[in-house]
Short mmCIF file of C-alpha atoms (C1' of nucleotides) in Angstrom, two decimals:
data_model
loop_
_atom_site.label_atom_id
_atom_site.label_comp_id
_atom_site.label_asym_id
_atom_site.label_seq_id
_atom_site.Cartn_x
_atom_site.Cartn_y
_atom_site.Cartn_z
CA MET A 1 -19.20 -22.49 29.57
CA SER A 2 -17.86 -19.12 30.63
CA LYS A 3 -15.26 -17.28 28.64
CA SER A 4 -12.66 -18.13 31.28
CA GLU A 5 -13.34 -21.85 31.21
CA TYR A 6 -13.38 -21.86 27.47
CA LEU A 7 -10.06 -20.13 27.23
CA ALA A 8 -8.31 -22.02 29.98
CA GLY A 9 -9.36 -25.34 28.55
CA TYR A 10 -8.72 -24.48 24.94
CA ASP A 11 -6.25 -26.76 23.28
CA PRO A 12 -5.92 -26.70 19.51
CA ARG A 13 -4.81 -30.31 19.48
CA ALA A 14 -8.24 -31.34 20.75
CA TYR A 15 -9.87 -30.07 17.56
CA PRO A 16 -9.87 -31.35 13.99
CA ALA A 17 -6.56 -30.45 12.39
CA VAL A 18 -6.07 -27.29 10.43
CA ALA A 19 -3.86 -27.45 7.38
CA VAL A 20 -1.92 -24.51 5.97
CA THR A 21 -1.28 -24.09 2.28
CA VAL A 22 0.43 -21.48 0.17
CA ASP A 23 -1.10 -20.36 -3.13
CA VAL A 24 1.03 -18.44 -5.58
CA VAL A 25 -0.17 -15.80 -8.01
CA ALA A 26 2.71 -15.81 -10.49
CA LEU A 27 2.62 -13.05 -13.07
CA THR A 28 4.60 -12.46 -16.20
CA ILE A 29 4.17 -10.49 -19.38
CA ILE A 30 3.87 -12.33 -22.67
CA GLY A 31 3.38 -10.37 -25.87
CA GLY A 32 2.51 -7.22 -23.97
CA VAL A 33 -0.28 -8.94 -22.05
CA LEU A 34 -0.20 -9.77 -18.35
CA HIS A 35 -0.42 -13.52 -17.77
CA VAL A 36 -0.98 -15.60 -14.65
CA LEU A 37 0.25 -19.13 -14.04
CA LEU A 38 -2.53 -21.68 -13.54
CA VAL A 39 -2.53 -25.43 -13.04
CA GLU A 40 -5.25 -27.87 -13.99
CA ARG A 41 -6.16 -29.93 -10.99
CA GLY A 42 -5.74 -33.69 -11.42
CA GLU A 43 -7.40 -34.74 -8.18
CA PRO A 44 -10.67 -33.94 -6.44
CA PRO A 45 -11.89 -31.61 -5.24
CA TYR A 46 -12.33 -29.53 -8.36
CA ALA A 47 -10.59 -32.13 -10.57
CA GLY A 48 -10.24 -30.74 -14.07
CA ARG A 49 -10.68 -27.17 -12.88
CA TRP A 50 -7.90 -24.61 -13.19
CA ALA A 51 -6.42 -23.23 -10.01
CA LEU A 52 -3.53 -21.24 -8.65
CA PRO A 53 -0.44 -23.34 -8.05
CA GLY A 54 0.00 -24.13 -4.38
CA GLY A 55 0.21 -26.80 -1.77
CA PHE A 56 0.68 -27.70 1.85
CA ILE A 57 3.54 -26.29 3.84
CA ARG A 58 6.00 -28.91 4.98
CA PRO A 59 7.61 -29.46 8.36
CA GLY A 60 10.56 -27.17 8.95
CA GLU A 61 9.65 -24.95 6.02
CA ASP A 62 8.90 -21.25 6.39
CA LEU A 63 5.98 -19.77 4.45
CA ASP A 64 8.18 -17.92 1.98
CA GLN A 65 10.18 -21.07 1.31
CA ALA A 66 7.01 -23.02 0.64
CA ALA A 67 5.82 -20.43 -1.86
CA LEU A 68 9.15 -20.41 -3.67
CA ARG A 69 9.14 -24.21 -3.78
CA GLU A 70 5.65 -24.36 -5.23
CA LEU A 71 6.59 -21.82 -7.86
CA SER A 72 9.79 -23.59 -8.85
CA GLU A 73 7.95 -26.92 -9.13
CA GLU A 74 5.85 -25.43 -11.91
CA THR A 75 8.29 -23.11 -13.61
CA GLY A 76 11.72 -24.38 -12.67
CA MET A 77 12.70 -20.84 -11.86
CA THR A 78 14.30 -19.68 -8.66
CA ASP A 79 16.54 -16.86 -9.93
CA ARG A 80 15.40 -13.33 -10.54
CA VAL A 81 12.02 -14.13 -9.08
CA HIS A 82 10.45 -11.54 -6.88
CA ILE A 83 8.08 -13.08 -4.35
CA GLU A 84 6.08 -11.46 -1.59
CA GLN A 85 3.30 -12.41 0.74
CA LEU A 86 -0.24 -11.24 0.23
CA ALA A 87 -3.30 -12.01 2.31
CA SER A 88 -4.42 -15.19 4.06
CA TYR A 89 -7.76 -16.86 3.56
CA GLY A 90 -9.42 -19.01 6.15
CA ALA A 91 -13.18 -19.25 5.60
CA PRO A 92 -14.21 -22.52 7.28
CA ASP A 93 -15.77 -23.96 4.14
CA ARG A 94 -13.30 -22.78 1.53
CA ASP A 95 -12.03 -26.33 0.99
CA PRO A 96 -14.47 -29.25 1.23
CA ARG A 97 -11.84 -31.69 2.50
CA MET A 98 -10.88 -30.06 5.75
CA ARG A 99 -10.18 -26.77 7.43
CA ILE A 100 -7.53 -25.12 5.30
CA VAL A 101 -5.95 -21.73 5.81
CA SER A 102 -4.18 -20.50 2.72
CA VAL A 103 -1.45 -17.88 2.60
CA SER A 104 -1.28 -16.25 -0.81
CA TYR A 105 1.87 -15.04 -2.51
CA LEU A 106 2.58 -12.76 -5.42
CA ALA A 107 5.46 -13.57 -7.77
CA PHE A 108 6.81 -11.72 -10.79
CA ALA A 109 9.34 -12.78 -13.32
CA PRO A 110 10.52 -11.86 -16.78
CA ASP A 111 10.30 -14.14 -19.83
CA LEU A 112 9.49 -17.31 -17.96
CA PRO A 113 9.91 -20.71 -19.56
CA ASP A 114 6.86 -22.79 -20.40
CA PRO A 115 5.43 -24.19 -17.20
CA GLN A 116 5.74 -27.84 -16.24
CA ALA A 117 2.83 -29.64 -14.68
CA GLY A 118 3.55 -31.04 -11.23
CA SER A 119 2.30 -34.53 -10.52
CA ASP A 120 -0.70 -33.22 -8.62
CA ALA A 121 -1.59 -31.14 -11.65
CA ALA A 122 -2.82 -32.40 -14.99
CA ASP A 123 -1.44 -29.40 -16.81
CA ALA A 124 0.05 -25.98 -16.25
CA ALA A 125 -0.18 -22.90 -18.45
CA TRP A 126 0.05 -19.15 -18.60
CA TYR A 127 -3.35 -17.49 -19.00
CA GLY A 128 -3.88 -13.98 -20.28
CA ILE A 129 -5.50 -11.90 -17.60
CA ASP A 130 -8.50 -11.12 -19.81
CA ASN A 131 -8.99 -14.72 -20.85
CA LEU A 132 -9.28 -16.64 -17.62
CA PRO A 133 -11.13 -19.90 -17.07
CA LYS A 134 -13.34 -20.45 -14.04
CA LEU A 135 -11.10 -21.14 -11.08
CA ALA A 136 -11.29 -23.64 -8.23
CA PHE A 137 -11.89 -22.77 -4.56
CA ASP A 138 -11.83 -19.03 -3.81
CA HIS A 139 -8.96 -18.50 -6.21
CA GLU A 140 -10.72 -15.86 -8.26
CA ARG A 141 -10.97 -13.71 -5.18
CA ILE A 142 -7.31 -14.31 -4.34
CA LEU A 143 -6.29 -13.44 -7.87
CA GLY A 144 -8.31 -10.26 -7.78
CA HIS A 145 -6.62 -9.13 -4.60
CA ALA A 146 -3.22 -10.02 -6.03
CA LEU A 147 -3.77 -7.98 -9.17
CA GLU A 148 -4.84 -4.95 -7.22
CA ARG A 149 -1.76 -5.26 -5.05
CA ALA A 150 0.53 -5.64 -8.04
CA ARG A 151 -0.96 -2.56 -9.67
CA ALA A 152 -0.56 -0.52 -6.53
CA LYS A 153 3.01 -1.65 -5.94
CA LEU A 154 4.08 -0.52 -9.39
CA GLU A 155 3.27 2.98 -8.26
CA TYR A 156 5.62 3.29 -5.36
CA THR A 157 8.21 0.52 -5.73
CA PRO A 158 10.63 -0.42 -8.53
CA LEU A 159 8.74 -3.69 -8.94
CA ALA A 160 8.38 -3.19 -12.68
CA THR A 161 12.07 -3.99 -13.10
CA ALA A 162 11.30 -7.55 -11.94
CA PHE A 163 9.30 -8.09 -15.15
CA VAL A 164 12.11 -7.18 -17.52
CA GLY A 165 15.58 -8.53 -18.15
CA GLU A 166 18.80 -7.60 -16.43
CA THR A 167 19.08 -4.59 -18.72
CA PHE A 168 16.17 -2.92 -20.40
CA THR A 169 15.03 0.17 -22.24
CA ILE A 170 12.67 2.79 -20.90
CA SER A 171 10.12 1.63 -23.46
CA GLU A 172 10.25 -1.92 -22.18
CA LEU A 173 9.61 -0.60 -18.71
CA ARG A 174 6.72 1.45 -20.01
CA ARG A 175 5.16 -1.60 -21.60
CA VAL A 176 5.27 -3.31 -18.20
CA TYR A 177 3.27 -0.48 -16.69
CA GLU A 178 0.87 -0.46 -19.59
CA SER A 179 0.34 -4.22 -19.39
CA VAL A 180 -0.22 -4.38 -15.65
CA TRP A 181 -2.30 -1.24 -15.38
CA GLY A 182 -4.10 -1.91 -18.62
CA VAL A 183 -3.85 1.69 -19.81
CA PRO A 184 -1.72 3.40 -22.45
CA LEU A 185 0.84 5.87 -21.13
CA HIS A 186 2.38 8.88 -22.80
CA ALA A 187 5.83 7.75 -24.00
CA GLY A 188 7.57 11.10 -23.70
CA ASN A 189 6.29 12.03 -20.28
CA PHE A 190 6.90 8.51 -18.98
CA HIS A 191 10.47 8.64 -20.16
CA ARG A 192 11.19 11.88 -18.39
CA LYS A 193 9.41 10.76 -15.25
CA ILE A 194 11.38 7.52 -14.91
CA LEU A 195 14.70 9.28 -15.23
CA SER A 196 13.65 11.87 -12.67
CA VAL A 197 13.01 9.33 -9.89
CA PRO A 198 16.26 8.92 -7.95
CA GLY A 199 17.58 5.37 -7.91
CA PHE A 200 14.89 3.80 -10.07
CA VAL A 201 17.14 3.02 -13.04
CA GLU A 202 20.79 3.62 -13.81
CA SER A 203 22.33 3.85 -17.24
CA THR A 204 24.58 1.08 -18.50
CA GLY A 205 26.10 3.38 -21.11
CA GLU A 206 25.07 0.87 -23.79
CA THR A 207 22.30 0.99 -26.34
CA THR A 208 20.24 -1.66 -28.05
CA GLU A 209 21.92 -3.43 -30.99
CA SER A 210 19.35 -2.16 -33.42
CA GLY A 211 16.30 0.03 -33.55
CA GLY A 212 12.79 -1.20 -32.82
CA ALA A 213 11.11 -3.80 -35.00
CA ARG A 214 9.14 -1.09 -36.74
CA GLY A 215 11.84 1.53 -36.83
CA GLY A 216 13.18 4.18 -34.54
CA PRO A 217 16.59 4.97 -33.11
CA ARG A 218 18.54 2.68 -30.83
CA ALA A 219 17.42 3.01 -27.24
CA LYS A 220 19.70 3.48 -24.27
CA LEU A 221 19.91 0.54 -21.90
CA TYR A 222 19.38 0.75 -18.16
CA ARG A 223 19.54 -1.58 -15.19
CA ALA A 224 17.59 -1.46 -11.93
CA GLY A 225 18.88 1.13 -9.48
CA ASP A 226 19.17 0.89 -5.73
CA ALA A 227 15.90 2.57 -4.75
CA ARG A 228 13.46 0.46 -2.74
CA LEU A 229 10.75 3.08 -2.89
CA LEU A 230 9.95 5.46 -5.71
CA HIS A 231 9.82 9.08 -4.74
CA PRO A 232 7.96 10.75 -6.15
CA ALA A 233 5.64 7.84 -6.98
CA LEU A 234 4.33 7.05 -10.47
CA LEU A 235 0.62 7.40 -9.97
CA ARG A 236 -1.92 5.69 -12.15
CA PRO A 237 -4.21 7.90 -14.19
CA GLU A 238 -7.39 8.91 -12.38
CA ARG A 239 -9.56 6.09 -11.14
CA GLU A 240 -12.66 7.96 -10.08
CA GLU A 241 -14.73 4.81 -9.81
CA GLU A 242 -12.49 3.21 -7.18
CA ILE A 243 -12.51 6.07 -4.76
CA ARG A 244 -15.91 5.53 -3.14
CA MET B 1 11.99 -39.94 -3.48
CA SER B 2 11.26 -38.09 -6.69
CA LYS B 3 9.28 -34.92 -6.77
CA SER B 4 6.33 -36.77 -8.27
CA GLU B 5 6.22 -39.44 -5.63
CA TYR B 6 6.60 -36.87 -2.91
CA LEU B 7 3.74 -34.78 -4.21
CA ALA B 8 1.42 -37.65 -4.96
CA GLY B 9 1.91 -39.14 -1.54
CA TYR B 10 1.78 -35.92 0.40
CA ASP B 11 -0.94 -35.82 2.99
CA PRO B 12 -0.98 -33.10 5.59
CA ARG B 13 -2.78 -35.32 8.06
CA ALA B 14 0.26 -37.60 8.16
CA TYR B 15 2.36 -34.80 9.67
CA PRO B 16 2.39 -33.18 13.08
CA ALA B 17 -0.53 -30.78 13.33
CA VAL B 18 -0.21 -27.14 12.44
CA ALA B 19 -2.16 -24.66 14.53
CA VAL B 20 -3.35 -21.28 13.29
CA THR B 21 -3.60 -18.25 15.56
CA VAL B 22 -4.58 -14.65 15.06
CA ASP B 23 -2.61 -11.87 16.72
CA VAL B 24 -4.12 -8.41 16.93
CA VAL B 25 -2.23 -5.14 16.86
CA ALA B 26 -4.85 -2.83 18.38
CA LEU B 27 -4.00 0.86 18.26
CA THR B 28 -5.58 3.85 19.88
CA ILE B 29 -4.53 7.36 20.76
CA ILE B 30 -4.32 8.38 24.41
CA GLY B 31 -3.22 11.86 25.31
CA GLY B 32 -1.90 12.49 21.84
CA VAL B 33 0.34 9.42 21.92
CA LEU B 34 -0.18 6.26 19.91
CA HIS B 35 -0.76 3.26 22.15
CA VAL B 36 -0.88 -0.47 21.47
CA LEU B 37 -2.81 -3.09 23.43
CA LEU B 38 -0.64 -5.71 25.11
CA VAL B 39 -1.43 -8.61 27.41
CA GLU B 40 0.84 -10.13 30.02
CA ARG B 41 1.08 -13.84 29.46
CA GLY B 42 -0.03 -16.00 32.36
CA GLU B 43 1.13 -19.34 30.97
CA PRO B 44 4.34 -20.66 29.45
CA PRO B 45 5.89 -20.16 27.05
CA TYR B 46 6.99 -16.62 27.83
CA ALA B 47 4.96 -16.50 31.08
CA GLY B 48 5.15 -13.01 32.54
CA ARG B 49 6.20 -11.50 29.21
CA TRP B 50 4.00 -9.01 27.38
CA ALA B 51 2.58 -10.02 24.03
CA LEU B 52 0.03 -9.04 21.42
CA PRO B 53 -3.46 -10.30 22.22
CA GLY B 54 -4.32 -13.33 20.16
CA GLY B 55 -5.25 -16.95 20.18
CA PHE B 56 -6.18 -20.03 18.22
CA ILE B 57 -8.87 -19.90 15.61
CA ARG B 58 -11.89 -22.03 16.44
CA PRO B 59 -13.81 -24.47 14.30
CA GLY B 60 -16.31 -22.75 12.06
CA GLU B 61 -14.76 -19.35 12.60
CA ASP B 62 -13.33 -17.21 9.82
CA LEU B 63 -10.02 -15.43 10.38
CA ASP B 64 -11.61 -12.00 10.63
CA GLN B 65 -14.12 -13.28 13.16
CA ALA B 66 -11.34 -14.76 15.27
CA ALA B 67 -9.48 -11.47 15.30
CA LEU B 68 -12.57 -9.54 16.29
CA ARG B 69 -13.30 -12.04 19.04
CA GLU B 70 -9.80 -11.81 20.47
CA LEU B 71 -10.01 -8.04 20.44
CA SER B 72 -13.40 -7.92 22.12
CA GLU B 73 -12.23 -10.35 24.81
CA GLU B 74 -9.67 -7.80 25.90
CA THR B 75 -11.48 -4.55 25.27
CA GLY B 76 -15.16 -5.41 25.24
CA MET B 77 -15.49 -3.37 22.07
CA THR B 78 -17.07 -4.50 18.89
CA ASP B 79 -18.59 -1.26 17.60
CA ARG B 80 -16.76 1.37 15.65
CA VAL B 81 -13.73 -0.87 15.43
CA HIS B 82 -11.87 -0.96 12.18
CA ILE B 83 -10.06 -4.26 11.69
CA GLU B 84 -8.01 -5.48 8.77
CA GLN B 85 -5.66 -8.30 8.03
CA LEU B 86 -1.93 -7.86 7.85
CA ALA B 87 0.75 -10.45 7.19
CA SER B 88 1.06 -14.07 8.29
CA TYR B 89 4.03 -15.51 10.09
CA GLY B 90 5.04 -19.14 9.91
CA ALA B 91 8.70 -19.65 10.78
CA PRO B 92 8.92 -23.25 11.98
CA ASP B 93 10.43 -22.33 15.35
CA ARG B 94 8.47 -19.19 16.15
CA ASP B 95 6.58 -20.98 18.92
CA PRO B 96 8.36 -23.63 21.02
CA ARG B 97 5.20 -25.67 21.60
CA MET B 98 4.32 -26.67 18.08
CA ARG B 99 4.14 -25.47 14.53
CA ILE B 100 2.05 -22.32 14.66
CA VAL B 101 1.13 -20.04 11.79
CA SER B 102 -0.11 -16.69 12.95
CA VAL B 103 -2.25 -14.28 10.97
CA SER B 104 -1.81 -10.74 12.21
CA TYR B 105 -4.51 -8.09 12.29
CA LEU B 106 -4.53 -4.36 12.67
CA ALA B 107 -7.31 -2.69 14.64
CA PHE B 108 -8.02 0.96 15.35
CA ALA B 109 -10.49 2.51 17.68
CA PRO B 110 -11.18 5.82 19.38
CA ASP B 111 -11.22 6.37 23.15
CA LEU B 112 -11.21 2.73 24.16
CA PRO B 113 -12.14 1.62 27.66
CA ASP B 114 -9.49 0.20 29.96
CA PRO B 115 -8.62 -3.28 28.80
CA GLN B 116 -9.71 -6.40 30.66
CA ALA B 117 -7.35 -9.30 31.08
CA GLY B 118 -8.60 -12.55 29.58
CA SER B 119 -8.14 -15.69 31.62
CA ASP B 120 -5.08 -16.69 29.63
CA ALA B 121 -3.55 -13.29 30.37
CA ALA B 122 -2.32 -12.04 33.72
CA ASP B 123 -2.94 -8.45 32.75
CA ALA B 124 -3.77 -6.21 29.82
CA ALA B 125 -2.77 -2.61 29.23
CA TRP B 126 -2.25 0.10 26.65
CA TYR B 127 1.42 0.84 26.07
CA GLY B 128 2.74 4.04 24.54
CA ILE B 129 4.52 3.25 21.32
CA ASP B 130 7.78 4.75 22.58
CA ASN B 131 7.63 2.94 25.90
CA LEU B 132 7.26 -0.71 25.00
CA PRO B 133 8.39 -3.69 27.06
CA LYS B 134 10.19 -6.63 25.51
CA LEU B 135 7.63 -8.76 23.70
CA ALA B 136 7.11 -12.50 23.47
CA PHE B 137 7.57 -14.61 20.32
CA ASP B 138 8.20 -12.57 17.16
CA HIS B 139 5.68 -9.97 18.22
CA GLU B 140 8.10 -7.05 17.98
CA ARG B 141 8.51 -7.83 14.31
CA ILE B 142 4.74 -8.11 13.83
CA LEU B 143 4.20 -4.81 15.62
CA GLY B 144 6.82 -3.11 13.47
CA HIS B 145 5.12 -4.27 10.30
CA ALA B 146 1.75 -3.19 11.65
CA LEU B 147 2.93 0.32 12.48
CA GLU B 148 4.42 0.79 9.06
CA ARG B 149 1.17 -0.35 7.48
CA ALA B 150 -0.90 1.94 9.67
CA ARG B 151 1.29 4.91 8.78
CA ALA B 152 1.05 4.15 5.10
CA LYS B 153 -2.71 3.67 5.17
CA LEU B 154 -3.26 7.07 6.69
CA GLU B 155 -1.86 8.50 3.50
CA TYR B 156 -4.34 7.10 1.05
CA THR B 157 -7.37 5.99 3.05
CA PRO B 158 -9.70 7.80 5.47
CA LEU B 159 -8.48 5.49 8.24
CA ALA B 160 -7.73 8.42 10.55
CA THR B 161 -11.45 8.88 11.08
CA ALA B 162 -11.49 5.49 12.85
CA PHE B 163 -9.40 7.00 15.66
CA VAL B 164 -11.78 9.82 16.44
CA GLY B 165 -15.39 10.01 17.54
CA GLU B 166 -18.49 10.06 15.39
CA THR B 167 -18.00 13.79 14.84
CA PHE B 168 -14.68 15.54 15.09
CA THR B 169 -12.84 18.73 14.28
CA ILE B 170 -10.11 19.10 11.71
CA SER B 171 -7.65 19.66 14.54
CA GLU B 172 -8.57 16.35 16.15
CA LEU B 173 -7.96 14.67 12.83
CA ARG B 174 -4.62 16.42 12.54
CA ARG B 175 -3.58 15.18 15.96
CA VAL B 176 -4.28 11.62 14.76
CA TYR B 177 -1.89 12.09 11.87
CA GLU B 178 0.70 13.69 14.10
CA SER B 179 0.47 10.90 16.67
CA VAL B 180 0.67 8.04 14.21
CA TRP B 181 3.32 9.58 11.96
CA GLY B 182 5.19 11.08 14.87
CA VAL B 183 5.75 14.40 13.14
CA PRO B 184 4.21 17.84 13.60
CA LEU B 185 2.07 19.08 10.73
CA HIS B 186 1.28 22.60 9.63
CA ALA B 187 -2.21 23.35 10.96
CA GLY B 188 -3.28 25.76 8.25
CA ASN B 189 -2.10 23.71 5.29
CA PHE B 190 -3.49 20.52 6.81
CA HIS B 191 -6.87 22.13 7.25
CA ARG B 192 -7.06 23.21 3.64
CA LYS B 193 -5.79 19.89 2.39
CA ILE B 194 -8.38 17.84 4.28
CA LEU B 195 -11.25 19.91 2.95
CA SER B 196 -9.90 19.64 -0.59
CA VAL B 197 -10.01 15.82 -0.68
CA PRO B 198 -13.41 14.81 -2.03
CA GLY B 199 -15.40 12.61 0.33
CA PHE B 200 -12.91 12.55 3.19
CA VAL B 201 -15.04 14.56 5.64
CA GLU B 202 -18.42 16.21 5.44
CA SER B 203 -19.62 19.08 7.54
CA THR B 204 -22.28 18.52 10.19
CA GLY B 205 -23.12 22.22 10.27
CA GLU B 206 -22.41 22.24 14.01
CA THR B 207 -19.47 23.58 15.94
CA THR B 208 -17.87 22.58 19.22
CA GLU B 209 -19.64 23.78 22.36
CA SER B 210 -16.70 25.86 23.42
CA GLY B 211 -13.28 26.87 22.21
CA GLY B 212 -10.14 24.88 22.87
CA ALA B 213 -8.83 24.32 26.40
CA ARG B 214 -6.23 27.00 25.88
CA GLY B 215 -8.32 29.39 23.85
CA GLY B 216 -9.28 29.77 20.25
CA PRO B 217 -12.58 29.97 18.40
CA ARG B 218 -15.13 27.21 18.26
CA ALA B 219 -14.24 24.67 15.58
CA LYS B 220 -16.59 23.31 12.97
CA LEU B 221 -17.56 19.67 13.36
CA TYR B 222 -17.28 17.06 10.63
CA ARG B 223 -18.12 13.42 10.19
CA ALA B 224 -16.45 10.81 7.99
CA GLY B 225 -17.38 11.11 4.33
CA ASP B 226 -18.01 8.35 1.81
CA ALA B 227 -14.55 8.16 0.24
CA ARG B 228 -12.75 4.83 0.53
CA LEU B 229 -9.57 6.20 -0.98
CA LEU B 230 -8.12 9.65 -0.61
CA HIS B 231 -7.35 11.41 -3.84
CA PRO B 232 -5.08 13.18 -3.87
CA ALA B 233 -3.34 11.36 -1.02
CA LEU B 234 -1.94 13.02 2.09
CA LEU B 235 1.72 12.20 1.82
CA ARG B 236 4.04 12.09 4.78
CA PRO B 237 6.87 14.59 4.82
CA GLU B 238 10.05 13.39 3.09
CA ARG B 239 11.53 10.16 4.40
CA GLU B 240 14.82 10.09 2.59
CA GLU B 241 16.22 7.33 4.77
CA GLU B 242 13.53 4.82 3.84
CA ILE B 243 13.89 5.08 0.13
CA ARG B 244 17.00 2.93 -0.39
"C1'" DA C 1 -4.31 41.73 28.35
"C1'" DG C 2 -2.00 37.84 26.64
"C1'" DA C 3 -1.93 33.54 24.49
"C1'" DA C 4 -3.51 29.84 21.82
"C1'" DT C 5 -6.34 28.19 18.16
"C1'" DA C 6 -9.56 28.08 13.71
"C1'" DG C 7 -9.58 29.24 9.39
"C1'" DT C 8 -8.24 31.90 5.11
"C1'" DG C 9 -5.14 34.51 1.74
"C1'" DT C 10 -1.15 34.43 -1.02
"C1'" DC C 11 3.20 33.36 -3.03
"C1'" DT C 12 6.58 30.08 -4.99
"C1'" DA C 13 8.80 25.93 -6.46
"C1'" DT C 14 7.53 21.67 -8.29
"C1'" DC C 15 5.13 18.39 -10.98
"C1'" DA C 16 1.81 15.90 -14.16
"C1'" DG C 17 0.15 15.97 -18.48
"C1'" DA C 18 -0.57 17.92 -23.16
"C1'" DC C 19 1.57 19.00 -27.27
"C1'" DA C 20 5.21 19.69 -30.41
"C1'" DC C 21 9.37 18.61 -32.51
"C1'" DT C 22 13.91 16.43 -34.06
"C1'" DA C 23 16.73 12.61 -34.96
"C1'" DT C 24 17.22 7.91 -36.03
"C1'" DG C 25 16.07 3.78 -37.37
"C1'" DT C 26 13.05 -0.30 -40.09
"C1'" DC C 27 10.25 -1.78 -43.90
"C1'" DG D 1 9.67 7.43 -49.00
"C1'" DA D 2 6.50 6.23 -45.37
"C1'" DC D 3 6.27 5.38 -40.83
"C1'" DA D 4 7.30 4.22 -36.11
"C1'" DT D 5 10.15 5.14 -32.16
"C1'" DA D 6 13.66 7.57 -28.75
"C1'" DG D 7 14.29 11.39 -26.56
"C1'" DT D 8 13.85 16.51 -25.56
"C1'" DG D 9 11.63 21.26 -25.30
"C1'" DT D 10 7.97 23.92 -23.61
"C1'" DC D 11 3.67 25.39 -21.81
"C1'" DT D 12 -0.26 25.16 -18.51
"C1'" DG D 13 -2.95 23.99 -14.63
"C1'" DA D 14 -2.74 21.90 -10.12
"C1'" DT D 15 -0.54 21.24 -5.83
"C1'" DA D 16 2.48 21.18 -1.51
"C1'" DG D 17 4.48 23.91 1.59
"C1'" DA D 18 5.98 28.39 3.59
"C1'" DC D 19 4.44 32.44 5.54
"C1'" DA D 20 1.22 35.82 6.93
"C1'" DC D 21 -2.90 37.42 8.80
"C1'" DT D 22 -7.64 37.89 11.06
"C1'" DA D 23 -11.08 36.48 14.17
"C1'" DT D 24 -12.43 34.06 18.20
"C1'" DT D 25 -12.20 32.28 22.73
"C1'" DC D 26 -9.73 30.77 26.91
"C1'" DT D 27 -7.09 31.93 31.28
#
DNA sequence: AGAATAGTGTCTATCAGACACTATGTC
DNA sequence: GACATAGTGTCTGATAGACACTATTCT
């Protein structure tokens, strides 16, 4: 069959159906450690294995809507949730049931409630990023890509404010960066840097009710500013190993 | 129907089929101007309208493979082509025929041959980025996202070397940046900056056969180095308007 | 000769990071 | 009192960008 015949006669409806799913990498910070939301699968394939929450898109539903729905089914949250699309995965054998193309999403939220298991999941829980179980499908790869994206976006967008409350201190913001990047940052320099980026944070004029748990003065409170990009960016410390 | 019943009974095969396509934003530089590959649609919907090259994924084919196939059908090129995935688009009404989720790809190549129209396309041509026709579907949106991604990736990856030949001069590389970013750059500072980024380019020891068309000394030739990330990055000049 | 280009020298304002220090709070 | 934290001062090395200049090659 020539290329022309192949193309002219190609009709997707003549082939086995393709299904499209969304998989959500939902991140939050618990006790200073980055956590990801996982569900324990109740049905084959991979029954009993942990996986990213996700599911099939429904008729009339846009991809973003599907991701937000899947997330709210597990967490109940729809407010103050930042969600954005990541990559899509379509290896022919990535799901043993049928051809499935999955669109992955990244979500961030502050102090999330305990997750609720959906009916297709036996359980749902937040897992510390350094304490992950083996995941179903190609979800480890998806999670890896999502983490790298999250780390990079902290550098040049005000994304970190999505991990904290409506108002926050500079130290709280610093702990977000430290948790996601996994490196300690210099408190003094970080403080100055944040305040020097136009539109990143704006002062509320208030301070915390009391000092820190282990002492220290009351900290000034800030809220997210109107910047969509940070300029100059907050660059991660040198990562020589990633360059080549 | 409760959430549980809905989820437990949900079977994608019970719903109208979803089709998955790939759409490729292929960029090259012709005469110092960034160009994008477009095809003129031969069949409804949008017959006669220009669109991004693309098509349905085939059984057994990964997404990346599908994108490369679509690109080679129009250009005949498979070598020295950089291709990478961008976003996916799945608005329920983005194609009038049926539910179609499209995965977009970005491709770059140097001095491409004239495009060949596939049988599903009436024509194929390179369009200057400032001289585009009205596009079919949501392809203007896809193209906009692709351009922004390409511009950003020039900053922190050696992607520019994908637009030039195997060996190139620093000036050729500068013209890539100027074409894609659409701004003039300072030749002297650019030169020094490129050579200061470890692994971006490496000298071949050769020079051009002759000086430039309008005079000037022979330029040293370089080839792409082994860096995957540029550090420090080559930042675009200030873009105040994009920050908020 | 005149013009354009390759490549280098140099200066300045800015910035990241190191270090130090004060003030304020908790235990 | 001991200790941790918030926030600021200051210094240094690196860098981006402006400007200048020389050498080379084309028309």
